[in-house]
Amino acid sequence: MDYHKPSTFEEAVAIAAGAAGTTRFLAGGTDILVQMRSGIATPEVLIDIKGIAGTRDIVREDDGGWCIGVAVTGAELTEHAEIGHDWPGVIEAVGLIGSTQVQGRATPVGNLCNASPAADSVPALVAAGAEVTVQGPEGTRRVPVEDIPTGPGRTSLKKGEVVTALRLPPRGRGGGDAYQRFIPRTEMDIAVIGCGVSLRVSGLVITEARMALGAVAPTVEPVRGAADALVGTRLEKSALDALADLAQAACNPIDDKRGTVKFRTHLAGVYARRVARIAYERARAAQ
Amino acid sequence: MTKIHVTARINGDEVEFLCDPRETMLDVLRDRLGLIGAKEGCGTGDCGACSITLDGRLVCSCLMLGVEAEGREIGTVEGIAEGENLHPLQRKFIEHAALQCGFCTPGILVAAKNLLERNPDPSEEEVRYWLAGNLCRCTGYDKIIRAVLDAAAEMREAS
Ligand code: FES
Ligand code: FES
């Protein structure tokens, strides 16, 4: 295996585009090292992107949004003084990934590119409307996070393409988000289901709504009808009922040791209501 | 396979080693540098027995490559005592019988020391969450938690 530590993304792209054989990018390494050890992945070329300027930075952009470097760890995000004020749901989702030790290395962009349907940060990022910038041999593009995973362990990134930054939109007034997952213990487990909701309110009335579910389908599932169910409502019982129905309808889960299809589908409704309520309270408090 | 030359600081000392790019930091510590305090319980980031600090940040050395240590500051359990003088955490682990087989202990000491550097007065809940990634199959955890809280109290008094 060849190990490269480029100092620019141009260099990283050139190495990846010209590489023969399996190529992987290395940020926190908490997934790829496990895959290498178990033989699931045997990269011939490993490109460590942590030496590239800016990859460790969390920057507030001029429009009030956030640009998060691809090597920023979970611990750096949860310790950041301001970003959790804007996007508490994203940050609580990131903070649920693994142990203290894993938080010290794992990155949300790695969580996204590992493409597990149960990735904790991804439903929160989808609900938040986050995007990534992707650089490749053909140039740079911006991609909504929900378009990166295409199936368990698979992404839409093409040969030579690398994610260069994660972007959260400006939060603005009256915005609130939340993420929760169900696990049978309190720590160190993988989501049986996860749910992220982001809302905006004006007074008591919801004006924008996005929701996404984890671990109920081959990829994290944006619940596209969430806005129709919630916008114009005050999150009354009828709105929550409609949201829970949509969440359950979006489920296409598997039976496995963590939960049955029936249980996961049931939980999707429970968590849709629960998480929407938290996001609503946060949004109301942020006016 | 060509080996890569790495220079790092380990427990304050400059160390140089050659390693294969696939080798984990845990393997480098144990097999190349003779620092066998960090243990391999799982090799997959689940047990915390291999815990070290990387530039002051608690990490699993089994989830890090040796080549990634270039230019960085590593802390292992071997750096916790000052010469013959045990660290308060080490003394309290003995006093409270917070270990049986001892396999998990180096990782828990490194993790607990890192916690107390950040938070000298953690609640029991904070200690339990911080150490959730350190598995122990012997003690039932309670004595470990008591030992950490007691060491924290003693260190606060001493400072
Ligand atoms: S050996 Fe590293 S976490 Fe278990
Ligand atoms: S003392 Fe045996 S594993 Fe903890």
XYZ file of C-alpha atoms and ligand atoms in Angstrom, chain B residues 39-43 45-48 50 60 62, ligand 1:
16
model
C -3.073 -3.371 24.806
C -4.968 -4.806 21.869
C -8.368 -5.908 23.108
C -10.234 -5.728 19.823
C -8.272 -3.845 17.169
C -12.022 0.804 18.269
C -14.522 -0.887 20.565
C -12.649 -1.611 23.804
C -10.304 1.301 24.546
C -5.164 0.711 23.295
C -7.511 4.542 20.030
C -5.501 0.676 16.944
S -7.720 -2.464 20.745
Fe -8.112 -0.436 20.179
S -10.108 -0.129 20.917
Fe -9.795 -2.230 21.319
